[in-house]
PDB file of C-alpha atoms in Angstrom:
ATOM      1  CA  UNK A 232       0.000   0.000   0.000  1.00  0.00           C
ATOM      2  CA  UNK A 233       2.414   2.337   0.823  1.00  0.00           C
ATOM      3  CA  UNK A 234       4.116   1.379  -2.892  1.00  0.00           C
ATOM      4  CA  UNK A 235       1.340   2.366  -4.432  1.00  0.00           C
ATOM      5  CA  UNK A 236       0.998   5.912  -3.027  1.00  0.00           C
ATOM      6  CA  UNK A 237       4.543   6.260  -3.976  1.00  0.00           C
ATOM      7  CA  UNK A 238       3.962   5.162  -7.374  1.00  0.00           C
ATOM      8  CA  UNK A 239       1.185   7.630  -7.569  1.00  0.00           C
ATOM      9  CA  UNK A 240       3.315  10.383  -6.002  1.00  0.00           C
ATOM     10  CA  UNK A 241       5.798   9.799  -8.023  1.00  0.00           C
ATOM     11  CA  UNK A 242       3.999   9.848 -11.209  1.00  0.00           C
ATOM     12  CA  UNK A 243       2.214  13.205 -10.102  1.00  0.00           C
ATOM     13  CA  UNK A 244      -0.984  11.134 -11.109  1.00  0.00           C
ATOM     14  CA  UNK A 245      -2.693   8.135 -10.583  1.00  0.00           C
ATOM     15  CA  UNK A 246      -1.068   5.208 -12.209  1.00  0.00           C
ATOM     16  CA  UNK A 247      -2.511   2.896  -9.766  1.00  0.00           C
ATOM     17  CA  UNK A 248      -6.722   3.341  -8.931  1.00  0.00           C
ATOM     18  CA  UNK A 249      -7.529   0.415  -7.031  1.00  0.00           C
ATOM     19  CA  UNK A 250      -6.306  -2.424  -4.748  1.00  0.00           C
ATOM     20  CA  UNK A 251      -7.967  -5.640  -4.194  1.00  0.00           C
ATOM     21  CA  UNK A 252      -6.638  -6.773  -0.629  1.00  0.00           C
ATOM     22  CA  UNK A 253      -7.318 -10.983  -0.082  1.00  0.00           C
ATOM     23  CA  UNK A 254      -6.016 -10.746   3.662  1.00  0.00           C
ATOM     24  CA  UNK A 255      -7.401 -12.278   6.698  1.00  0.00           C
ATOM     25  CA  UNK A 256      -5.137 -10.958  10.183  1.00  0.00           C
ATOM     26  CA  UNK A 257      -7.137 -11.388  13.141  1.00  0.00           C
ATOM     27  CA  UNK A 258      -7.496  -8.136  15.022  1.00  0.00           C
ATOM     28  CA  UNK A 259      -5.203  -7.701  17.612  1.00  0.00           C
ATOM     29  CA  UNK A 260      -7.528  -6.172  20.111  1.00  0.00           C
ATOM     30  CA  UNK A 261      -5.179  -6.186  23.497  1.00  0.00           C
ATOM     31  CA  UNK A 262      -2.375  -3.339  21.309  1.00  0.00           C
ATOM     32  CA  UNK A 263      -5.139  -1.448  18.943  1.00  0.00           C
ATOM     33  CA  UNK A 264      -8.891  -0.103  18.785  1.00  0.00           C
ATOM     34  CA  UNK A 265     -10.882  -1.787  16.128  1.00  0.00           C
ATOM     35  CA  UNK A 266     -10.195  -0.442  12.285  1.00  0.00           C
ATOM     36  CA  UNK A 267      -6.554   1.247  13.853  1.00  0.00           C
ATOM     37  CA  UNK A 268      -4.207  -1.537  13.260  1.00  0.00           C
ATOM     38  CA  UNK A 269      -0.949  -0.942  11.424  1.00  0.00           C
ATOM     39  CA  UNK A 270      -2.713  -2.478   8.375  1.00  0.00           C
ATOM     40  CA  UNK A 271      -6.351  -0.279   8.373  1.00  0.00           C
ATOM     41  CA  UNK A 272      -4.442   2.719   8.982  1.00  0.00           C
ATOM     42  CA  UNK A 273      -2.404   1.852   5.494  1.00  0.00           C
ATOM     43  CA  UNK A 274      -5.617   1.512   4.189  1.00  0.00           C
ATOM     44  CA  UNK A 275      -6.894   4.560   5.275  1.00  0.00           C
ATOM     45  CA  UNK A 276      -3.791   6.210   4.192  1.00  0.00           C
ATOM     46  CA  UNK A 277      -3.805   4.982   0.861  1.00  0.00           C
ATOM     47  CA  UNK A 278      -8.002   6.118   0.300  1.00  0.00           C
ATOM     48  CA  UNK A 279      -6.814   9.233   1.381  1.00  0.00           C
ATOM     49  CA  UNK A 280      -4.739   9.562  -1.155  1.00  0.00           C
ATOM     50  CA  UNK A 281      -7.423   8.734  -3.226  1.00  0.00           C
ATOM     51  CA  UNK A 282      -7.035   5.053  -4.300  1.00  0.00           C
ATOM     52  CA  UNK A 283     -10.008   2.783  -4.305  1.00  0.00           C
ATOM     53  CA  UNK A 284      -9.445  -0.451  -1.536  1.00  0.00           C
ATOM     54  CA  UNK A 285     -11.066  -3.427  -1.196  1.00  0.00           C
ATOM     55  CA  UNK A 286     -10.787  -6.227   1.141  1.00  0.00           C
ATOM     56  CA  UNK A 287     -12.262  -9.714   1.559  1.00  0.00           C
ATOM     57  CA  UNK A 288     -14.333 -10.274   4.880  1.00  0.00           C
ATOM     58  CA  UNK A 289     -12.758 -13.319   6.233  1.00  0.00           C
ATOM     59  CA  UNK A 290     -14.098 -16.689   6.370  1.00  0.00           C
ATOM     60  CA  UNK A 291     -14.579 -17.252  10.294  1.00  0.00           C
ATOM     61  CA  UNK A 292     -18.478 -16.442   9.984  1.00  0.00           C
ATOM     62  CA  UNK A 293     -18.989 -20.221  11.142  1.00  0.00           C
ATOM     63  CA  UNK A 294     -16.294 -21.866  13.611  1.00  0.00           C
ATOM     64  CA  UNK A 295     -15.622 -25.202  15.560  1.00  0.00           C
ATOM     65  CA  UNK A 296     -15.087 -24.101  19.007  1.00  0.00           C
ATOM     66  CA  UNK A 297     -14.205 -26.186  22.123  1.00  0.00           C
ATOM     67  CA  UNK A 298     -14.919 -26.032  25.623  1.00  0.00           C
ATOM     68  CA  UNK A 299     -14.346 -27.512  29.223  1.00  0.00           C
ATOM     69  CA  UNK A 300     -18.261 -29.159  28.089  1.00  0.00           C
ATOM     70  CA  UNK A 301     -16.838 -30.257  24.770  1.00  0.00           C
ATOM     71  CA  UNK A 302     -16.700 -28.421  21.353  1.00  0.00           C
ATOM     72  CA  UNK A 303     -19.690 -27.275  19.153  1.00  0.00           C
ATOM     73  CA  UNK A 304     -20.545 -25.632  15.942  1.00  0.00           C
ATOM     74  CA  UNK A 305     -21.815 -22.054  15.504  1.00  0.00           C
ATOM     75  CA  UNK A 306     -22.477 -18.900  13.604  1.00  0.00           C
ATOM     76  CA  UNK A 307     -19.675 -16.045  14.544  1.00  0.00           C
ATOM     77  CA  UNK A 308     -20.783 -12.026  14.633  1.00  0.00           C
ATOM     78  CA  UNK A 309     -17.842  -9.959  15.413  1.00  0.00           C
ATOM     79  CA  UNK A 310     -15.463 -11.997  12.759  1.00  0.00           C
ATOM     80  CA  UNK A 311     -14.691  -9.185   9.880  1.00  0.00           C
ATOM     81  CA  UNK A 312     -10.882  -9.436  10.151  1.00  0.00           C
ATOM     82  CA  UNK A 313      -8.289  -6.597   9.330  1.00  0.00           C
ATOM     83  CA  UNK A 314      -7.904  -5.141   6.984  1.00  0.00           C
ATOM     84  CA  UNK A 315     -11.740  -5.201   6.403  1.00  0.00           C
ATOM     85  CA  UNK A 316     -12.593  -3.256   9.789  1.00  0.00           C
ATOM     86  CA  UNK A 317     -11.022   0.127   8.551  1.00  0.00           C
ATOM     87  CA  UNK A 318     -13.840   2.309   7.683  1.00  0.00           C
ATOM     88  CA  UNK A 319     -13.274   3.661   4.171  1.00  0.00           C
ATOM     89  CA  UNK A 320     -12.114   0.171   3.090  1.00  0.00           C
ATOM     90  CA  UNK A 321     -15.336  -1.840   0.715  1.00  0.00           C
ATOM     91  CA  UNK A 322     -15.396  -5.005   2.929  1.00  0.00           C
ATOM     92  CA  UNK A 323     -17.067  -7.586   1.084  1.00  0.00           C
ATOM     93  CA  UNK A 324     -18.747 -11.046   2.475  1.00  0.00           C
ATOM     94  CA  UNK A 325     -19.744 -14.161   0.342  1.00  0.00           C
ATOM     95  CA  UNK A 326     -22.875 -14.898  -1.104  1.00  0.00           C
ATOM     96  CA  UNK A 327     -24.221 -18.261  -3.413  1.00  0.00           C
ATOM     97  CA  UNK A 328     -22.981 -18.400  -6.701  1.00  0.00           C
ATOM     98  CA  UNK A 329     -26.459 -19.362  -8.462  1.00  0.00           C
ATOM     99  CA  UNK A 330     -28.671 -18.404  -6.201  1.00  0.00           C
ATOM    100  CA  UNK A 331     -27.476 -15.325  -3.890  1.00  0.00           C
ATOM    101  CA  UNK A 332     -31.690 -14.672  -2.851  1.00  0.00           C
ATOM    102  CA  UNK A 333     -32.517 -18.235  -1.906  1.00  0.00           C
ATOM    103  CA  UNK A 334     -29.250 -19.186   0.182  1.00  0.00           C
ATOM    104  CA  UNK A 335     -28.578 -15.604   0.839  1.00  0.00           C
ATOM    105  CA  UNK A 336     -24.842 -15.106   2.719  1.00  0.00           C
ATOM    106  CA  UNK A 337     -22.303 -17.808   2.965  1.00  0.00           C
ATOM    107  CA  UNK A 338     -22.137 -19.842   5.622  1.00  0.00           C
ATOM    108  CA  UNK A 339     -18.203 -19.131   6.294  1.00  0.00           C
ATOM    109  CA  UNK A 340     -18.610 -15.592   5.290  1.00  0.00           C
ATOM    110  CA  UNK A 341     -17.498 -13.001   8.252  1.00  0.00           C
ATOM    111  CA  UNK A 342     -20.220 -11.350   9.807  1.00  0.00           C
ATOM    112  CA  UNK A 343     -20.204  -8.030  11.545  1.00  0.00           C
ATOM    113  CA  UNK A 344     -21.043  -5.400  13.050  1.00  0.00           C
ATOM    114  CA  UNK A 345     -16.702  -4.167  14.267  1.00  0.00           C
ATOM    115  CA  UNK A 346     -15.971  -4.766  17.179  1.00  0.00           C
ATOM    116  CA  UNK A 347     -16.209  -0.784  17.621  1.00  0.00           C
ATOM    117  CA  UNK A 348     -19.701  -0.981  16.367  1.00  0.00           C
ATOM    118  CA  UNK A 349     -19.587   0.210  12.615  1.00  0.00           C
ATOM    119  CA  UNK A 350     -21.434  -2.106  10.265  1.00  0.00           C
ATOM    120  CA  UNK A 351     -19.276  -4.361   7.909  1.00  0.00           C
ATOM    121  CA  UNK A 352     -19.627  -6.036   5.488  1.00  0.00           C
ATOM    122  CA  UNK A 353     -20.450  -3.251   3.176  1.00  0.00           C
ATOM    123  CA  UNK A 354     -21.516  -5.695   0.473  1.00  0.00           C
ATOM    124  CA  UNK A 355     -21.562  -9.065  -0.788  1.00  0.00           C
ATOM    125  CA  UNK A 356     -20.730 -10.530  -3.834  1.00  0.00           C
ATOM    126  CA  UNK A 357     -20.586 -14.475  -5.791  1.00  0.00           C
ATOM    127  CA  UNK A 358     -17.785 -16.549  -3.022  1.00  0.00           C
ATOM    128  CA  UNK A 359     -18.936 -19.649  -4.193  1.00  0.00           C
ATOM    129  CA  UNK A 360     -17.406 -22.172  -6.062  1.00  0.00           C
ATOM    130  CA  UNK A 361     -16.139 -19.586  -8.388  1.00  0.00           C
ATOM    131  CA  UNK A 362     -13.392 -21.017 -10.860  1.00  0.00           C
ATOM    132  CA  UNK A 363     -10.567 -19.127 -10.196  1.00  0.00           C
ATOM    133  CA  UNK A 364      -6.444 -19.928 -10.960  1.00  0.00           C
ATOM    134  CA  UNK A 365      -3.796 -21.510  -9.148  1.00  0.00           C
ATOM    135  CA  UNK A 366       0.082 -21.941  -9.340  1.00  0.00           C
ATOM    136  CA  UNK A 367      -0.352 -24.275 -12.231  1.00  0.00           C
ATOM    137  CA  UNK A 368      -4.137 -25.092 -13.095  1.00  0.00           C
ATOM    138  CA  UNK A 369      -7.452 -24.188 -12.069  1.00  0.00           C
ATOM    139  CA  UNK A 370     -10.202 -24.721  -9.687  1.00  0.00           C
ATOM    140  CA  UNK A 371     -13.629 -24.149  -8.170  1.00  0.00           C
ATOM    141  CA  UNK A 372     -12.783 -22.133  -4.839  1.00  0.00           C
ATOM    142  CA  UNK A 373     -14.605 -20.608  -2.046  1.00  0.00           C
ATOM    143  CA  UNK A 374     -14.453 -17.727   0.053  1.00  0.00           C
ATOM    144  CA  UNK A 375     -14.493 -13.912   0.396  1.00  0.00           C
ATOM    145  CA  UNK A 376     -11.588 -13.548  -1.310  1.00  0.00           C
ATOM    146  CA  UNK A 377     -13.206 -15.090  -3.998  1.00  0.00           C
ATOM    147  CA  UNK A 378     -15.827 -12.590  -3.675  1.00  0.00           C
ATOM    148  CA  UNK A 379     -14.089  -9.294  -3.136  1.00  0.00           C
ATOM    149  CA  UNK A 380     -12.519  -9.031  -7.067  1.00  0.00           C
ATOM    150  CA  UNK A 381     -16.562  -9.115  -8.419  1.00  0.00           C
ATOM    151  CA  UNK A 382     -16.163  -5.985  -6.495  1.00  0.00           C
ATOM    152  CA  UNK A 383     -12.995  -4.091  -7.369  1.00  0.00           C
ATOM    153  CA  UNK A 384     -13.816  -5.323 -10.686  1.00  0.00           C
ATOM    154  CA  UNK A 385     -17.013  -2.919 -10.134  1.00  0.00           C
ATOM    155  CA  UNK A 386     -15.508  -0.376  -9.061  1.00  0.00           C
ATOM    156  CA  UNK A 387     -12.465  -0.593 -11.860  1.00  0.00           C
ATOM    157  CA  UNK A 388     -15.472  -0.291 -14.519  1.00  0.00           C
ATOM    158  CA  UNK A 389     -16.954   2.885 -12.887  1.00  0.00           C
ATOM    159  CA  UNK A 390     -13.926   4.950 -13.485  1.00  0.00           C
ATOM    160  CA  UNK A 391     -13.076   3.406 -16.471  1.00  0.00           C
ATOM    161  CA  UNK A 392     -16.496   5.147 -17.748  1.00  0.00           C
ATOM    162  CA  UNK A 393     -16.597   7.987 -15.043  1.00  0.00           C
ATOM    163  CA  UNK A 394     -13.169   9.308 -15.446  1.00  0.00           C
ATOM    164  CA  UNK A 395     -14.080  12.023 -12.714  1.00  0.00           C
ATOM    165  CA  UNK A 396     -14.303   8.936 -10.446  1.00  0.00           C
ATOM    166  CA  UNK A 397     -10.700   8.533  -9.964  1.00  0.00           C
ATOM    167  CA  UNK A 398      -9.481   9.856  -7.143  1.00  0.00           C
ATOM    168  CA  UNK A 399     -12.970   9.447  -5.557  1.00  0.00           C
ATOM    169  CA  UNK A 400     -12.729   6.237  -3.457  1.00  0.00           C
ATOM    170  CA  UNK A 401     -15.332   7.757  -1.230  1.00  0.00           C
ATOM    171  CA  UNK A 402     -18.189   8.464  -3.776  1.00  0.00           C
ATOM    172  CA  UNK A 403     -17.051   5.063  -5.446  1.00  0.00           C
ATOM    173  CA  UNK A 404     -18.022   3.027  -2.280  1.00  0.00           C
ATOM    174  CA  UNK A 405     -21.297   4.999  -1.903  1.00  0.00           C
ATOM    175  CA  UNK A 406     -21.893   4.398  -5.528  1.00  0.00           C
ATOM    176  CA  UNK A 407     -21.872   0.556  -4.602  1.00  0.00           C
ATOM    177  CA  UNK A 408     -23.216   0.350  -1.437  1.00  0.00           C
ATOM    178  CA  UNK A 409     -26.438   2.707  -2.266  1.00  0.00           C
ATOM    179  CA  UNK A 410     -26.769   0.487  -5.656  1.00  0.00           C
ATOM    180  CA  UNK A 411     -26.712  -2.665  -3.768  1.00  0.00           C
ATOM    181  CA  UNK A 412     -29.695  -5.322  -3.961  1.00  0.00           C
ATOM    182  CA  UNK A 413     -31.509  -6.377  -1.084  1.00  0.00           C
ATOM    183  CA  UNK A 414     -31.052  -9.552   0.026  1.00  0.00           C
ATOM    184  CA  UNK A 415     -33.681  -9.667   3.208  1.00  0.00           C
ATOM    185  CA  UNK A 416     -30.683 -10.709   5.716  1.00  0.00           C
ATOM    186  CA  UNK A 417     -29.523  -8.487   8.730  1.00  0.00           C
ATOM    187  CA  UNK A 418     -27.031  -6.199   7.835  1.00  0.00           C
ATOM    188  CA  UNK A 419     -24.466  -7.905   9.816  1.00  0.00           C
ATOM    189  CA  UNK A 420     -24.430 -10.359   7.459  1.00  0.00           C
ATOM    190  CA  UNK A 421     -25.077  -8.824   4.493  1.00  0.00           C
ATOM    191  CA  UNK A 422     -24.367  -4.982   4.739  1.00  0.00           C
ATOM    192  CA  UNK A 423     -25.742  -2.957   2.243  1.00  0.00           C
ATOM    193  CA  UNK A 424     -26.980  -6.184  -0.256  1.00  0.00           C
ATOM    194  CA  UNK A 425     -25.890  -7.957  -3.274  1.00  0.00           C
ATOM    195  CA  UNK A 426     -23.436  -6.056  -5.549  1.00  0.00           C
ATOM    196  CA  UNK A 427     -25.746  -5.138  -8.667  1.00  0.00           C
ATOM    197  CA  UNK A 428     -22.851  -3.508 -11.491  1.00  0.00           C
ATOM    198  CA  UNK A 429     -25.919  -2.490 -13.737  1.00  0.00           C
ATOM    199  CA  UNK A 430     -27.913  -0.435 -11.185  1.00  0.00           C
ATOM    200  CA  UNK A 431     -24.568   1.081 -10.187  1.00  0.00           C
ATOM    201  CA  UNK A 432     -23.587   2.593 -13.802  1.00  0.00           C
ATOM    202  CA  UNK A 433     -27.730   3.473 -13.781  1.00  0.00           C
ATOM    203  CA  UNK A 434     -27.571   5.480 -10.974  1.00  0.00           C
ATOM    204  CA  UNK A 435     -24.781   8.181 -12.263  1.00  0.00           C
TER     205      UNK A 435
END
């Protein structure tokens, strides 16, 4: 992150207008207040600047847990990991590849609100099963980070048409967010809805 604001700095313009960020680092809660980690503040930096971020969810929204009574199964609210807790970041969860208003969110997708009390994810996006590379061949994968590039992707094609968009990170995320479909699940899980790239370019 910090590259890229000096490759933008050094060009005197912006070379680079987005970054797609496919981290998961647990939030270390005991050394930094939610969405003020080393990692969202390079994040913040870097919008600042005026560069369009994105960041996968995480994939703890369901865990195995054990106890002194044994170990059990369960949803998880509270699991957005960093980077996706800094505030001007597009967080994005996982929903079904086929059928996003039947099966609605992922099961493993990270649900929110922070643990500061800001609501994340801000949208969701195809996690599942989508065929995706590897080192040497391909596969069906799943997960938010499988989700997050529908997004960036979206937001890539928005200033590709909206030149005055550049530089806007900001309005780009509200563009999304305010554009987003409905799923009928609780914002923690969903945030704003299903990303919907048509009603986006509509609404400009």
């Amino acid at each position: 992150m910090q590259f890229i604001r000096y490759i933008n700095d050094r060009n005197e313009f912006y070379t680079i207008h987005g970054a797609n960020l496919s981290l998961s680092i647990p939030h270390d809660v005991r050394n930094y207040a939610c969405g003020r980690t080393p990692v969202c503040v390079e994040c913040e930096r870097l919008i600042e600047s005026g560069v369009v971020v994105v960041a996968a969810a995480g994939n703890h929204g369901y865990q195995r847990y054990t106890t002194n009574d044994g170990s059990y199964d369960g949803y998880t609210a509270f699991s957005i990991t960093d980077p996706g807790n800094a505030d001007g970041v597009i967080t994005v969860g996982a929903t079904h590849r086929y059928s996003p208003h039947t099966y609605g969110v992922s099961f493993f997708s990270s649900r929110g609100p922070t643990g500061d009390g800001r609501q994340k994810p801000d949208l969701v996006a195809p996690g599942e099963r989508i065929h995706a590379p590897l080192e040497d061949d391909w596969a069906d994968l799943d997960g938010t980070s499988m989700a997050a590039p529908h997004v960036s992707g979206a937001a890539a094609m928005l200033m590709a048409r909206y030149s005055e968009l550049i530089g806007q990170p900001r309005r780009v995320k509200d563009i999304l967010c305010r554009s987003a479909t409905d799923l009928g699940r609780e914002k923690s899980f969903q945030g704003n809805g299903m990303l919907d790239v048509l009603r986006a370019f509509q609404s400009i």
